[in-house]
Structures are given as C-alpha cells and as structure tokens.
CSV table of C-alpha atoms in Angstrom, one decimal:
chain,number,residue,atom,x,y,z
A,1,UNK,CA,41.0,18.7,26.7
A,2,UNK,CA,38.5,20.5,29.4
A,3,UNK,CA,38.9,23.4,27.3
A,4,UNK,CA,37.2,21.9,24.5
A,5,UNK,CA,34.2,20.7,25.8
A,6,UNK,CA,31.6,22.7,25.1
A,7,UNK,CA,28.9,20.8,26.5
A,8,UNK,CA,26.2,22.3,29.2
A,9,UNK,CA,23.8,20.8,31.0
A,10,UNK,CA,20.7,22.7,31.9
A,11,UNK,CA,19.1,25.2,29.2
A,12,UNK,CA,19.9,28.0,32.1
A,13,UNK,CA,23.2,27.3,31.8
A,14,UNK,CA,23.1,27.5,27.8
A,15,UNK,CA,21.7,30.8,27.9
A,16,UNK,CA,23.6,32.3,30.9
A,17,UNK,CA,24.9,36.0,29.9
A,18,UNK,CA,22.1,37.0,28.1
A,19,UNK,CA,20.2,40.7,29.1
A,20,UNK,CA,17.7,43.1,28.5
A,21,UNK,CA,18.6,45.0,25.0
A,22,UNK,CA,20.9,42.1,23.3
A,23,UNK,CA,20.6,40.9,19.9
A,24,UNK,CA,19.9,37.4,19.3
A,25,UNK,CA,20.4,35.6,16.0
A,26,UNK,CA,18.5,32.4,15.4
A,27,UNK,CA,18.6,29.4,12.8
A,28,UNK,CA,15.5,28.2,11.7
A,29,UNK,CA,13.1,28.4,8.3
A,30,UNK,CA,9.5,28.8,9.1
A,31,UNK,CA,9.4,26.3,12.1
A,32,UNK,CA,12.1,24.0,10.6
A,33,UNK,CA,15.0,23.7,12.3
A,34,UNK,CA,14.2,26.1,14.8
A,35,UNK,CA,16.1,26.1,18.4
A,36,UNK,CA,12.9,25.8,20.5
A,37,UNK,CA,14.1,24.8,23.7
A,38,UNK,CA,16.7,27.9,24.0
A,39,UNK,CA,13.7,30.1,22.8
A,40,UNK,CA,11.5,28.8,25.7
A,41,UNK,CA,14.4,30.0,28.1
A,42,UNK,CA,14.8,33.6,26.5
A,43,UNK,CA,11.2,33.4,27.2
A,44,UNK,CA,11.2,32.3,30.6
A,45,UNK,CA,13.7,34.5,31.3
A,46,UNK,CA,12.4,37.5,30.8
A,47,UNK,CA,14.9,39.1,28.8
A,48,UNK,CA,13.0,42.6,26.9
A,49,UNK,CA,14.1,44.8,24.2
A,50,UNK,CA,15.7,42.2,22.3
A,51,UNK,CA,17.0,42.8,18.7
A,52,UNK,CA,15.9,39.4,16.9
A,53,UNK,CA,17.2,38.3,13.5
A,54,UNK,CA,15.8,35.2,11.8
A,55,UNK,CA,14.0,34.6,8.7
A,56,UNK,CA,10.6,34.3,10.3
A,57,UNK,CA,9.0,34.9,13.8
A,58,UNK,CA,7.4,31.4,14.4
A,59,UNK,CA,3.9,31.1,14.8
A,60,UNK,CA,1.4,31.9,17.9
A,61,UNK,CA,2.5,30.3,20.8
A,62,UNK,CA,5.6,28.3,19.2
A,63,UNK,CA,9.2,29.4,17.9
A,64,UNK,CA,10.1,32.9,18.6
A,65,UNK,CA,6.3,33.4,19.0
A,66,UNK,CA,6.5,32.7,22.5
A,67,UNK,CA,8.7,36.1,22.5
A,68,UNK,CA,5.6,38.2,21.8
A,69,UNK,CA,3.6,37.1,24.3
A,70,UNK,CA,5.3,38.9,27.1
A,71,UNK,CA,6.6,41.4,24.4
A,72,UNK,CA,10.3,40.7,24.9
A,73,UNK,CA,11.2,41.2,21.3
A,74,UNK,CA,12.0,45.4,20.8
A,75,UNK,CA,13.2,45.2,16.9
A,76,UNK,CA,13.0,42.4,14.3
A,77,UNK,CA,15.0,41.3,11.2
A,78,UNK,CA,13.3,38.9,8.8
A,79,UNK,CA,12.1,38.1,5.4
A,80,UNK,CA,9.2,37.3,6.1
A,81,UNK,CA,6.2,37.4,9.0
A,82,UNK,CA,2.8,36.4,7.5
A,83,UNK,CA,1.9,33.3,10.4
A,84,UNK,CA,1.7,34.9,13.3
A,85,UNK,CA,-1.3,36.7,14.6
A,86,UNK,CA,0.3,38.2,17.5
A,87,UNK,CA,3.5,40.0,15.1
A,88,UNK,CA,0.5,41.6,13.4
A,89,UNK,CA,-1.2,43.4,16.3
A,90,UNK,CA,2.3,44.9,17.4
A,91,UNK,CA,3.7,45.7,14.1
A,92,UNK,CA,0.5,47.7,14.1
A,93,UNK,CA,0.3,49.4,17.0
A,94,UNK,CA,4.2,49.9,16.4
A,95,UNK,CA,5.1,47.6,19.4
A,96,UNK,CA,7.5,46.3,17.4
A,97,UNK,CA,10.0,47.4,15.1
A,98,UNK,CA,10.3,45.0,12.2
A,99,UNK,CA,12.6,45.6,9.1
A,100,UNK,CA,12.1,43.6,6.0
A,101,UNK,CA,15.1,41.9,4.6
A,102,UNK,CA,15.1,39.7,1.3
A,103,UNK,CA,16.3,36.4,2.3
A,104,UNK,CA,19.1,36.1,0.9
A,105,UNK,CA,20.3,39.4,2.3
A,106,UNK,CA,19.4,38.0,5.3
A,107,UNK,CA,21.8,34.9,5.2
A,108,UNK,CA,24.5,37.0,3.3
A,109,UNK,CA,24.6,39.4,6.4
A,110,UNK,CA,25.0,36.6,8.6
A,111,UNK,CA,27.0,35.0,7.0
A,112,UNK,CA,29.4,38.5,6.2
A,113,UNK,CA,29.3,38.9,10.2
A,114,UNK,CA,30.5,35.5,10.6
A,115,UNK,CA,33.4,35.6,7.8
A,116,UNK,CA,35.0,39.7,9.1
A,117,UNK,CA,33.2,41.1,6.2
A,118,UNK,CA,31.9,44.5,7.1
A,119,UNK,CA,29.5,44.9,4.2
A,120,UNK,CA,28.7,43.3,0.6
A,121,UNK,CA,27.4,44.8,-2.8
A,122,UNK,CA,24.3,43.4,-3.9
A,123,UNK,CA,21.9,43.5,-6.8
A,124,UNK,CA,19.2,42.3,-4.6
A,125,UNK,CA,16.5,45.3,-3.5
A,126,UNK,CA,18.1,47.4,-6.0
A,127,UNK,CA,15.5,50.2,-7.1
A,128,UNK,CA,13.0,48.8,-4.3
A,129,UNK,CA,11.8,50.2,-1.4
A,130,UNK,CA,14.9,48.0,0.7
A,131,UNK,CA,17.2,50.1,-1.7
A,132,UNK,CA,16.5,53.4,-0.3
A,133,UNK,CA,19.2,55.3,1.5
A,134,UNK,CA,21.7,52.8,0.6
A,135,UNK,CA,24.8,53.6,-0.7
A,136,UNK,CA,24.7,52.6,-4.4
A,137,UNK,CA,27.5,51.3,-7.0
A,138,UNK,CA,27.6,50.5,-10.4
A,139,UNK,CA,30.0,47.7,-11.7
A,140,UNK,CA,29.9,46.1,-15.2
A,141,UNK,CA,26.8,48.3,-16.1
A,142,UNK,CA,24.6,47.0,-13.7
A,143,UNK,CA,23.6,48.3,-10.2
A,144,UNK,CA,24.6,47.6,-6.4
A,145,UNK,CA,23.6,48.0,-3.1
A,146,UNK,CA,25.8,48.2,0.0
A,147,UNK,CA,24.7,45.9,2.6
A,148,UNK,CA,25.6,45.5,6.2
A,149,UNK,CA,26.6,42.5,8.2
A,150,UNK,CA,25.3,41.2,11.2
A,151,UNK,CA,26.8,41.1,14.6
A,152,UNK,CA,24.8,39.3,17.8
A,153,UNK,CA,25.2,38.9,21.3
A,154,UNK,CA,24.3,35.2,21.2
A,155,UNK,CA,23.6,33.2,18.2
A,156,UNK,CA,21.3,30.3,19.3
A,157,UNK,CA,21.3,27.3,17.0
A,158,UNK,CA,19.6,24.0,15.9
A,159,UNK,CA,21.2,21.5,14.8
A,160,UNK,CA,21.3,17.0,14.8
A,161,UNK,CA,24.5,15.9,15.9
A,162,UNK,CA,27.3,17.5,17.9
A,163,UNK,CA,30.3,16.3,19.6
A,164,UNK,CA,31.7,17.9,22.7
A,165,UNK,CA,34.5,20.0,20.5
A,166,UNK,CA,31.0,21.4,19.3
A,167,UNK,CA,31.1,20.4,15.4
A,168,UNK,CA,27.8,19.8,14.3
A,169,UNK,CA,25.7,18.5,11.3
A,170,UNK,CA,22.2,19.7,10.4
A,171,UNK,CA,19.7,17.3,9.2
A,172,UNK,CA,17.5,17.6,5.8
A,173,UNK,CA,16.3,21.5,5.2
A,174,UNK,CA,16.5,21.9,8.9
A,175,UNK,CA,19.9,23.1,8.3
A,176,UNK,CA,18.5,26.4,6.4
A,177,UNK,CA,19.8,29.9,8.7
A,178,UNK,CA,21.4,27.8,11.5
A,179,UNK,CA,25.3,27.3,10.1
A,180,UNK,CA,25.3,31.2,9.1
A,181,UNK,CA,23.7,32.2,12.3
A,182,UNK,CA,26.2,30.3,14.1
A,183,UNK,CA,29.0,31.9,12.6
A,184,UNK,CA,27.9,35.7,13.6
A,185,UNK,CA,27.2,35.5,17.6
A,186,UNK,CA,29.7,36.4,20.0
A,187,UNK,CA,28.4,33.4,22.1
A,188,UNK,CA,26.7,30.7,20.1
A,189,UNK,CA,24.6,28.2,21.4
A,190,UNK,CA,23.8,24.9,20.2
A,191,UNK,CA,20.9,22.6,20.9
A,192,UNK,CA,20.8,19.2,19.2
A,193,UNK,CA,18.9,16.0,19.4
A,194,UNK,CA,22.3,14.0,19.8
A,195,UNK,CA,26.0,14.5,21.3
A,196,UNK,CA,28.4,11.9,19.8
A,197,UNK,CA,31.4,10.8,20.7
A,198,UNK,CA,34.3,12.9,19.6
A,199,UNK,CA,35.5,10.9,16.0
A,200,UNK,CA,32.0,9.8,15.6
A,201,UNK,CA,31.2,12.3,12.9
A,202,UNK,CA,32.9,12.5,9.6
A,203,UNK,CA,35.9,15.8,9.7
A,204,UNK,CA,34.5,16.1,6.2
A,205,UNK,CA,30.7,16.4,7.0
A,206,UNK,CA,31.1,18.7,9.7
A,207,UNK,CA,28.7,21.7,8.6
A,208,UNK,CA,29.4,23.5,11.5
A,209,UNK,CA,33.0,23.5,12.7
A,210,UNK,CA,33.3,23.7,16.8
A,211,UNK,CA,35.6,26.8,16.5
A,212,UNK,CA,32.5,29.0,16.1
A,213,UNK,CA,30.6,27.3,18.6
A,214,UNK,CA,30.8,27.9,22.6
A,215,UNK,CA,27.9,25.8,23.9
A,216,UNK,CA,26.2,22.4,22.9
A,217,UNK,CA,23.7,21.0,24.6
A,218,UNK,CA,21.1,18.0,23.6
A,219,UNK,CA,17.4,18.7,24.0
A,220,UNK,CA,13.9,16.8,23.2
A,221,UNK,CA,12.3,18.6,20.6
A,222,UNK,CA,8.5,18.8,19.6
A,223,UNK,CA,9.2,19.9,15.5
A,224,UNK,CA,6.0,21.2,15.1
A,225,UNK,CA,5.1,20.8,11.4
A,226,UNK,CA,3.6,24.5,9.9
A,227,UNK,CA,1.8,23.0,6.7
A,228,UNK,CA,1.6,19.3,6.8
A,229,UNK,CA,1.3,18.5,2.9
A,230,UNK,CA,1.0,14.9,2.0
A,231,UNK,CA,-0.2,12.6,-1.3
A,232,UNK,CA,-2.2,9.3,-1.1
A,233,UNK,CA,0.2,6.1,-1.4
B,1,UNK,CA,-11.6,31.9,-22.7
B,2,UNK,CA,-9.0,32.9,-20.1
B,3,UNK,CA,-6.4,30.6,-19.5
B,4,UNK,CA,-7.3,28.3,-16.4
B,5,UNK,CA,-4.6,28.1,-13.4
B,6,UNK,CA,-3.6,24.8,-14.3
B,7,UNK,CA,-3.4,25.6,-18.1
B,8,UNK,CA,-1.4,28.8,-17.2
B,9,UNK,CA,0.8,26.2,-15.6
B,10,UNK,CA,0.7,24.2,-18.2
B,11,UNK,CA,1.9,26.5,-20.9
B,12,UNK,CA,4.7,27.6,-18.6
B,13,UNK,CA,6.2,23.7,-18.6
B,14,UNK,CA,6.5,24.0,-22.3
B,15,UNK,CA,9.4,26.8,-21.6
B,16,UNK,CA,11.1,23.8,-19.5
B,17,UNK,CA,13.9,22.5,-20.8
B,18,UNK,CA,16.0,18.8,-20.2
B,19,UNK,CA,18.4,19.6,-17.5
B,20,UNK,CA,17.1,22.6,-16.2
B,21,UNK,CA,17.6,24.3,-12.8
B,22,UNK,CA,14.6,25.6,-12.1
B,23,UNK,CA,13.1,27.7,-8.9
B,24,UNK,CA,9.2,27.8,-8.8
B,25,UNK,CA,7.3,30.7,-6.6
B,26,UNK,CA,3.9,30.1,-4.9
B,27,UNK,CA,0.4,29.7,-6.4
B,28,UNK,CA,0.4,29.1,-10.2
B,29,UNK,CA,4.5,28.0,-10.6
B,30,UNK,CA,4.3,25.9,-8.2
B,31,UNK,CA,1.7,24.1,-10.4
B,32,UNK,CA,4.0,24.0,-13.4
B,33,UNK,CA,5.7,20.9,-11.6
B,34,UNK,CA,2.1,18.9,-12.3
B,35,UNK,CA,3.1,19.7,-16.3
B,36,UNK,CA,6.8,18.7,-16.8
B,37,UNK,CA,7.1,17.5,-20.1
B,38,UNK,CA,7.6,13.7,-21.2
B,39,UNK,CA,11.0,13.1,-21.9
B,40,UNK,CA,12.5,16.5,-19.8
B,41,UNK,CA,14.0,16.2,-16.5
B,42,UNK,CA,14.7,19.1,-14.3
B,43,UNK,CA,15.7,20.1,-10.7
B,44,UNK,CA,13.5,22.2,-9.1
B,45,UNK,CA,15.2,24.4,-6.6
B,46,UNK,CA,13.4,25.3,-3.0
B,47,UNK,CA,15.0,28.4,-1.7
B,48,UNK,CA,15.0,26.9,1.9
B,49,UNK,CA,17.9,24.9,0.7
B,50,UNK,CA,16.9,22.1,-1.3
B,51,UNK,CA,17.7,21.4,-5.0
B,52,UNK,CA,15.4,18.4,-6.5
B,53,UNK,CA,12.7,18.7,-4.7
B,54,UNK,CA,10.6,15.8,-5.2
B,55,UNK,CA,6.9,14.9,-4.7
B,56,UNK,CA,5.1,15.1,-1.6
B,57,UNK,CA,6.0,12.6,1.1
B,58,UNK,CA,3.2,10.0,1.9
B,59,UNK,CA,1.4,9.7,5.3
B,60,UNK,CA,4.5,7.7,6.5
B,61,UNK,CA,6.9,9.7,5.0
B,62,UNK,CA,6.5,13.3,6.5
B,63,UNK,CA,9.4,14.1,8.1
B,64,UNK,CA,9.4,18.2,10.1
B,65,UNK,CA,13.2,18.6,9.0
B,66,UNK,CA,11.9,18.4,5.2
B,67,UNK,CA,10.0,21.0,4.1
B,68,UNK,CA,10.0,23.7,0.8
B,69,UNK,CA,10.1,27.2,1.0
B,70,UNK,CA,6.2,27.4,1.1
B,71,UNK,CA,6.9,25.7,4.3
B,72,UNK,CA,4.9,22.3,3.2
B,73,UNK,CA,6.8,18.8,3.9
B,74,UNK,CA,8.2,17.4,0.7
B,75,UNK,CA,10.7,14.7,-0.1
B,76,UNK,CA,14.3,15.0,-2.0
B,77,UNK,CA,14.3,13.2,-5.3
B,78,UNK,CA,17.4,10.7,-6.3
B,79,UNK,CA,20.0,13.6,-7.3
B,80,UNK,CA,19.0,15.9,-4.7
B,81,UNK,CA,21.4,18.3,-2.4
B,82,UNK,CA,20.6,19.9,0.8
B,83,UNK,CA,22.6,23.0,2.1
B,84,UNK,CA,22.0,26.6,3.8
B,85,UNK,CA,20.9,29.6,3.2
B,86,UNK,CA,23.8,31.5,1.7
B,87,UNK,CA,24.6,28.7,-0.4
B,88,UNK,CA,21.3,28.6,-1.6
B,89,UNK,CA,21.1,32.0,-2.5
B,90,UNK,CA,24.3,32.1,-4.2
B,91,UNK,CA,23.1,29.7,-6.8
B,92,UNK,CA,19.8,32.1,-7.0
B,93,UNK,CA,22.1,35.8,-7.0
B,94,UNK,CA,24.9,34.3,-8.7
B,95,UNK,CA,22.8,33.5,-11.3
B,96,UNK,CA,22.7,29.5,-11.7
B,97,UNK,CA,19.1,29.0,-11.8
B,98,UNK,CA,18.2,28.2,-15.4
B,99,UNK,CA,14.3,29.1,-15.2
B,100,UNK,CA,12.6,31.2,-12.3
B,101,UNK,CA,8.7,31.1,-12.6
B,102,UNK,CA,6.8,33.7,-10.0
B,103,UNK,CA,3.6,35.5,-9.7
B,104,UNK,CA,3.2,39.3,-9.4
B,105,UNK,CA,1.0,41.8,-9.1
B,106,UNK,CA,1.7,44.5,-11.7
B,107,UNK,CA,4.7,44.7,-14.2
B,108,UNK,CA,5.5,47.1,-16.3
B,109,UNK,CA,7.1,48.0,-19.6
B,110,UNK,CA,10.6,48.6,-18.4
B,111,UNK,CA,10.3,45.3,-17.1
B,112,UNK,CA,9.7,46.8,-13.6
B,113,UNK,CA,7.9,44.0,-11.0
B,114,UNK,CA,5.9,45.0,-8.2
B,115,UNK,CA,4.8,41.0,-6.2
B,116,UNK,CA,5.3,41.8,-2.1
B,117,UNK,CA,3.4,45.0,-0.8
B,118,UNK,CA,0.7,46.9,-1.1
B,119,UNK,CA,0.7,50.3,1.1
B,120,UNK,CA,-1.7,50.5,3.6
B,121,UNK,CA,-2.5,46.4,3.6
B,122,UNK,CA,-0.4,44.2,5.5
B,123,UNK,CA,2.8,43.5,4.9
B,124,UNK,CA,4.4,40.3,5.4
B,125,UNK,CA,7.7,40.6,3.6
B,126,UNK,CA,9.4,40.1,0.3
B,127,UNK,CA,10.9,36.4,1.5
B,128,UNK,CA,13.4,35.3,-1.3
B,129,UNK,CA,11.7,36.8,-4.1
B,130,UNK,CA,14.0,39.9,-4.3
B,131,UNK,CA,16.7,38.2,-4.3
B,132,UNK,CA,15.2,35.4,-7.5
B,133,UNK,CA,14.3,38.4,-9.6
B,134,UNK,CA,17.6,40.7,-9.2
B,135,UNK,CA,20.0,37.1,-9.5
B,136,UNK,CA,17.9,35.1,-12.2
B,137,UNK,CA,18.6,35.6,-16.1
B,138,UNK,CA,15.6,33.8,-17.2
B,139,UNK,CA,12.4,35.0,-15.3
B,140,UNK,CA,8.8,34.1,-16.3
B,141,UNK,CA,5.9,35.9,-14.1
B,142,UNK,CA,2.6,34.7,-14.2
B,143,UNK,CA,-0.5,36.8,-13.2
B,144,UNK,CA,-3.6,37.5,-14.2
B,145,UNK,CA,-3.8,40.4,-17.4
B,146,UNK,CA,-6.0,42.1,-15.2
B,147,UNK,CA,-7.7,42.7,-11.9
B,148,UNK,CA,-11.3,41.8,-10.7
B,149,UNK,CA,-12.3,45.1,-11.5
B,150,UNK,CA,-10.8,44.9,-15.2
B,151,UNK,CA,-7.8,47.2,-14.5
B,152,UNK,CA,-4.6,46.5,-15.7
B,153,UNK,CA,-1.7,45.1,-14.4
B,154,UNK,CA,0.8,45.2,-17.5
B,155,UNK,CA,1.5,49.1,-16.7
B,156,UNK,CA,3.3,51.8,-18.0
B,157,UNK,CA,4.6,52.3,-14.6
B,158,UNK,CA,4.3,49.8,-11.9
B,159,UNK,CA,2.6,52.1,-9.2
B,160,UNK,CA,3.0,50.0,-6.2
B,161,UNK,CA,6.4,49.4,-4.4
B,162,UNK,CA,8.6,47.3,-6.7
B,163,UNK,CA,10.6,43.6,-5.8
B,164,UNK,CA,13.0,44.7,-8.7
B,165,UNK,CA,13.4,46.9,-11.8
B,166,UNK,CA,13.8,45.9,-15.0
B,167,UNK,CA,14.5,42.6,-14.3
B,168,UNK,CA,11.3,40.9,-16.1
B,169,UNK,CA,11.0,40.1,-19.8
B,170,UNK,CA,8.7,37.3,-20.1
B,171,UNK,CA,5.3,37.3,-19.0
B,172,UNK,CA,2.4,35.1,-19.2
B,173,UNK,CA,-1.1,35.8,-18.1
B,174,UNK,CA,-4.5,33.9,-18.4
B,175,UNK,CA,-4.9,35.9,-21.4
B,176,UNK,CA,-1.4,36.5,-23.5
B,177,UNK,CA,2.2,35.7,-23.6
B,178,UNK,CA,4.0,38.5,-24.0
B,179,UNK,CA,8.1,39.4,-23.6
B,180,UNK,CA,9.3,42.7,-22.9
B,181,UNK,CA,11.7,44.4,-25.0
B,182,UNK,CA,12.9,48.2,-25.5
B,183,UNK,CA,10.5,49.8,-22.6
B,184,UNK,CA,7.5,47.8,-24.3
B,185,UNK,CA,5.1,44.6,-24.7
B,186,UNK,CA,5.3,42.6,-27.4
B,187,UNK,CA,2.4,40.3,-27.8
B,188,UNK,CA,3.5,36.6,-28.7
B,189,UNK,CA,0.7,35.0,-28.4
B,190,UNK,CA,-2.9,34.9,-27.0
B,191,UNK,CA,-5.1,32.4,-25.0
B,192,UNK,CA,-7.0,30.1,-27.2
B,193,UNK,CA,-10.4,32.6,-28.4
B,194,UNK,CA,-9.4,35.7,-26.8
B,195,UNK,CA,-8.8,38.6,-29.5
B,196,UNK,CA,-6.0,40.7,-29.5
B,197,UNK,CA,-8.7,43.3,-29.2
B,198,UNK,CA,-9.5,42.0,-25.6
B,199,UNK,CA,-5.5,42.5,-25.0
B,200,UNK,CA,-5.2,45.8,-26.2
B,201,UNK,CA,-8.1,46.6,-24.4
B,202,UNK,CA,-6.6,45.4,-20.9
B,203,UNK,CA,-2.8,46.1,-21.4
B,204,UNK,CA,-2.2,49.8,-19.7
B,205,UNK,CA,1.8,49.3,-21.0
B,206,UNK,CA,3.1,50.3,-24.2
B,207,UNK,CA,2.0,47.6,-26.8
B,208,UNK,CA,3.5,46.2,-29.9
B,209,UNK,CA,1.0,43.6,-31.9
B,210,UNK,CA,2.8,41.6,-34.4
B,211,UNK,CA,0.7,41.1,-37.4
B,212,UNK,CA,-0.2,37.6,-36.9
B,213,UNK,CA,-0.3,37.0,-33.0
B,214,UNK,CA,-0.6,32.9,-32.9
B,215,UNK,CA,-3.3,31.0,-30.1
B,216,UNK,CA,-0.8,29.2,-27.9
B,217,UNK,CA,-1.3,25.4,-28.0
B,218,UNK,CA,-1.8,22.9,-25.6
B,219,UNK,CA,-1.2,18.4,-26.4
C-alpha cells in the first residue's frame, strides 16, 4: 500500500531533487490554475538557470513571476508574455531566453512528451517565423511542420482534488496545461486544495490518473484573479 | 461613414449560423457575442478550454478557476464542457470550429495574415492564434482597411512576420467586406456611404470590383 501513497507533507519535501539548470514544466493559464505554492519554493530555493515551460510567466510578483525577481529562470517556453513588467526588462537586455510557441504547440509537446511521442507534424506556424528551420512535410497537398516534445525534470501541477494513489481532478478552466504538464515530468508534483479518501473520487472522472503522478500535497491558495470582469445583476 | 466597432461586430453575427461552434479573438470578435442573432444559438469556444462560454459572472458569481482566454472571469452556459489544453486545441487544429472571428494587422492577397509581431516593438507572443488560423476552415478577420496614417493593410504582400499563410479568405473591415479568391480581393460589399472609390483608394492588394458592389445592411 505504502508504495502508493504519494502524499508529502511540507512544500520542501515536494520539491526535493530539484537543481540549478533543470527544466520545470508547469500547469496554469494566465494565473488560473497555477501551482503557486511549489513556485514560492523553487523561489525560495534558489534554484538558477532553470528551463521553464508554461503558457505564460505570471505576473510581477505572483506565479512564475516571483522567478524573475532573483533571476532564476535561464530560458523560457510560452505562448504568450504580455503581463509582466519584469519578463520585459530581461527579454531585453537578453537576461532571458524566451521562445515563442503557439499554444497549442505548446500543449501538443507536452502532451507528445507525456504519451512516448518523439515529435508531431503540424500545420500550425507553417510559413511563419516559428516555421523556420523546421523540418517540413507535405501530406494531402497541404503543409507540415515537425515539432518536438517536451521532456522536464519536474512537472509541478495544480490541481482540486487528489487522493493519496495521486489521481486528480481539475476544477472549471483551472484545469487548462496542468493534465499535459503532468504527463511529461520525470517527477511530477501535485498541489491541490483537497486530498480525499481513496474511492472518494469517481475512477471515471479521474483527469489525471496517479500513475503519472509522484507527489501530492494540499496547499492554501490565494487564486489571484488577472482581469476581474463582472456584469451588474 | 466607417463602420463603428460595434457595427463591425455586428455585421460579423450575421455570418453566425444556428448551431455553430464558434471561437472569437480579442477586441472587435469578442464584441460579436453582444450581436447573436434572434432565433440562432451557438457555442462560443475559449481556447483556455471552455466551449459555451456564457456571459459574465455577477459580483457574486466570480469564481478565479473560470476565466476565458482573455484571462477575464466568465461563467459556462447550460451545454457547456470544460477540458485541457490539447483537447482544446484539437477541436481548433482538427478543424471542428465552425466560425473563427480574429483581428489582424495586415492581410494579404494570397490570403497571407500577419496579427502577433511587429520587429523592433515588443513582442508578447502569438498565444493560440497560430494554431486558430492554420486548423480553422471558416476564418473571418476583422481590422481596420487602413492605418491612422491612411496606409493600407489589405497588401499585396504582408510585410510583417506572418501568423499563417494563405489561410484567410474573408475579411471585413470598417469600410468593405471583401473574400479572397485566386491571389486577389474581391469586394462584396461596402460600409453604408463609403464609395468604392474610397476602397480602391485604400486597398494596396490586387482588387476585383464587381459591377454593382451592394451597402451591407444592418435591422
């Protein structure tokens, strides 16, 4: 049974392993669904050259933001990086590395990572700048692109629900990059607001079965909202 | 008179049709949701993983785990499914999505669009827009005809870096509709009292003018 629990209890214990010049996958859509707490402990860790995939970079001081700050992060993968101030300056000044990948790309490769796929054929960034240097094939008339897959050191997650075999469910859009993320990390970690008791969740809801997953641990989260949009009513 | 934002928007719902799929970009698209026609239901897709997006929660409703892919909080409508990324994007590349509606900045004749950089301004990233233009059959891009300065943006040959090629054949601007057939523009039709003159005169692109061009109409 022991072998199955994948439950930690301290977030220094969740992120044990985890060095200078890794690459760190992480779930999240802008600030949605984003695994905050085990960003706050790459960040206090200290950990620097990092390779970061995710579809954004937070926001000043929240999400993988924190990680400029003390410029941890070496190279980053993402779709886009318009909110932060801080990305800016060291895109700039060339601090950072960042390479643009459309989004779907982006969960593709994870997901290829995650699945033993080495690479995929995509129309997507096909005659575009993302194109370039890409090894190109036509089938059916129309043109390809040959895509990579991901591979990380640690895949850090977000999700609602675990148990302690480490199956998970995501709530609402929060779900977004964090079931493909957690497919692709050699170690993947899990934070979520709840562990339940193993039969608790529905076999056929699990979004995330525990065979992918090493480490769950339940956090407090803040969920900062990014644009707050509301009607009268 | 140019076409208004919210009448650009509106002219775009009347492409909608009942039981539509239908992804809608930032800015003007997302305004065609205002303008869905009585009688016509359709699903609007949110790349972040969300098809039937519904309206925008009340005070009491926000919830941070629901948001669209401009990152605002929104609710799901009755019908609505939630699910990740790659399955998201397989409906968009596998090409499910009835009706994708984006802006742009320059498109050309060959149905070339050019929508997420400009060289030497920053650049924030392409997001899922790539991916909507290479996977969707039925694009519309809205922008305006042409820039501040009066230059075009319906070109010969889109001169800044492009999101796809030769993906676009409908385009609607604050002054014409116009699709895009055979490495040209055909005018369709033109915003209420603007001349075709004033289209010839601002469309850079290869231009075909029907003999009658007809003002598009608005209920």
């Amino acid at each position: 049974m022991s072998g199955f629990d994948k439950r930690v209890y301290s977030y220094e214990e969740a992120m044990a392993g985890i060095e200078s010049g890794m690459t760190l996958v992480a779930g999240g859509f802008g600030l949605c669904g984003i695994p905050e707490n085990l960003i706050a402990e790459v960040k206090r860790r200290g950990v620097k050259d990092l390779t970061v995939i995710s579809n954004n970079c937070g926001v000043d001081g929240f999400g993988l933001g924190v990680l400029l700050e003390d410029k941890q992060i070496k190279r980053f993968y993402a779709s886009y990086v318009g909110e932060n101030a801080l990305f800016e300056q060291q895109m700039l000044n060339e601090e950072i590395e960042v390479i643009l990948t459309p989004q779907g790309t982006l969960a593709e490769k994870m997901r290829a990572g995650g699945a033993g796929i080495p690479a995929f054929y995509t129309a997507t960034g096909y005659g575009t700048p993302i194109g370039e240097g890409k090894e190109v094939r036509e089938f059916n008339g129309r043109h390809y692109i040959l895509e990579e897959a991901f591979h990380a050191d640690f895949a850090i997650v977000k999700g609602w629900k675990a148990d302690r075999y480490g199956n998970v469910v995501y709530r609402d859009t929060a779900q977004n990059f964090n079931p493909l993320a957690a497919t692709c990390g050699k170690v993947t970690v899990v934070e979520v607001e709840e562990i339940v008791e193993p039969g608790e969740l529905r076999p056929d809801q699990i979004h995330t079965p525990g065979i992918y997953v090493d480490r769950i641990i339940q956090g407090t989260f803040e969920k900062r909202i990014e644009k707050r949009t509301v009607r009268e009513g | 008179m140019a076409l208004t934002r919210e009448q650009m928007a509106q002219r775009v719902a009347q492409e909608l049709k009942d039981g539509f799929y239908v992804n809608l970009g930032i800015g003007i698209p997302t305004l065609v949701a205002n303008y869905v026609p009585e009688g016509i239901d359709v699903m609007l897709q949110s790349e972040n993983g969300l098809l039937g997006m519904g309206r925008f929660p009340t005070e009491d409703e926000v919830d941070p785990d629901m948001i669209n892919a401009g990152k605002q909080t929104v609710t799901a409508r009755p019908g609505a499914a939630i699910f990740d990324s790659a399955e998201s994007f397989a409906m968009i590349r596998g090409g499910h999505v009835d009706l994708t509606v984006l802006g742009a900045f320059e498109v050309d004749q060959e149905g070339n669009i050019a929508s997420w950089m400009v060289p030497g301004k920053l650049i924030k990233g392409m997001g899922g827009a790539m991916d909507l233009v290479a996977g969707a059959e039925n694009i519309i891009c809205t922008m305006t005809h042409a820039s501040k300065h009066g230059e075009s943006k319906l070109l010969e040959k889109c001169t800044l870096p492009l999101t796809g090629a030769g993906c676009i054949n409908r385009v609607l601007t604050d002054l014409a509709y116009l699709e895009i057939e055979n490495g040209s523009f055909i005018l369709k039709e033109r915003a209420p009292g603007v001349s075709v003159e004033e289209i010839v005169e601002k469309t850079a692109g290869k231009l075909i003018v029907p003999d009658h061009v007809p003002e598009m109409t608005f209920d």
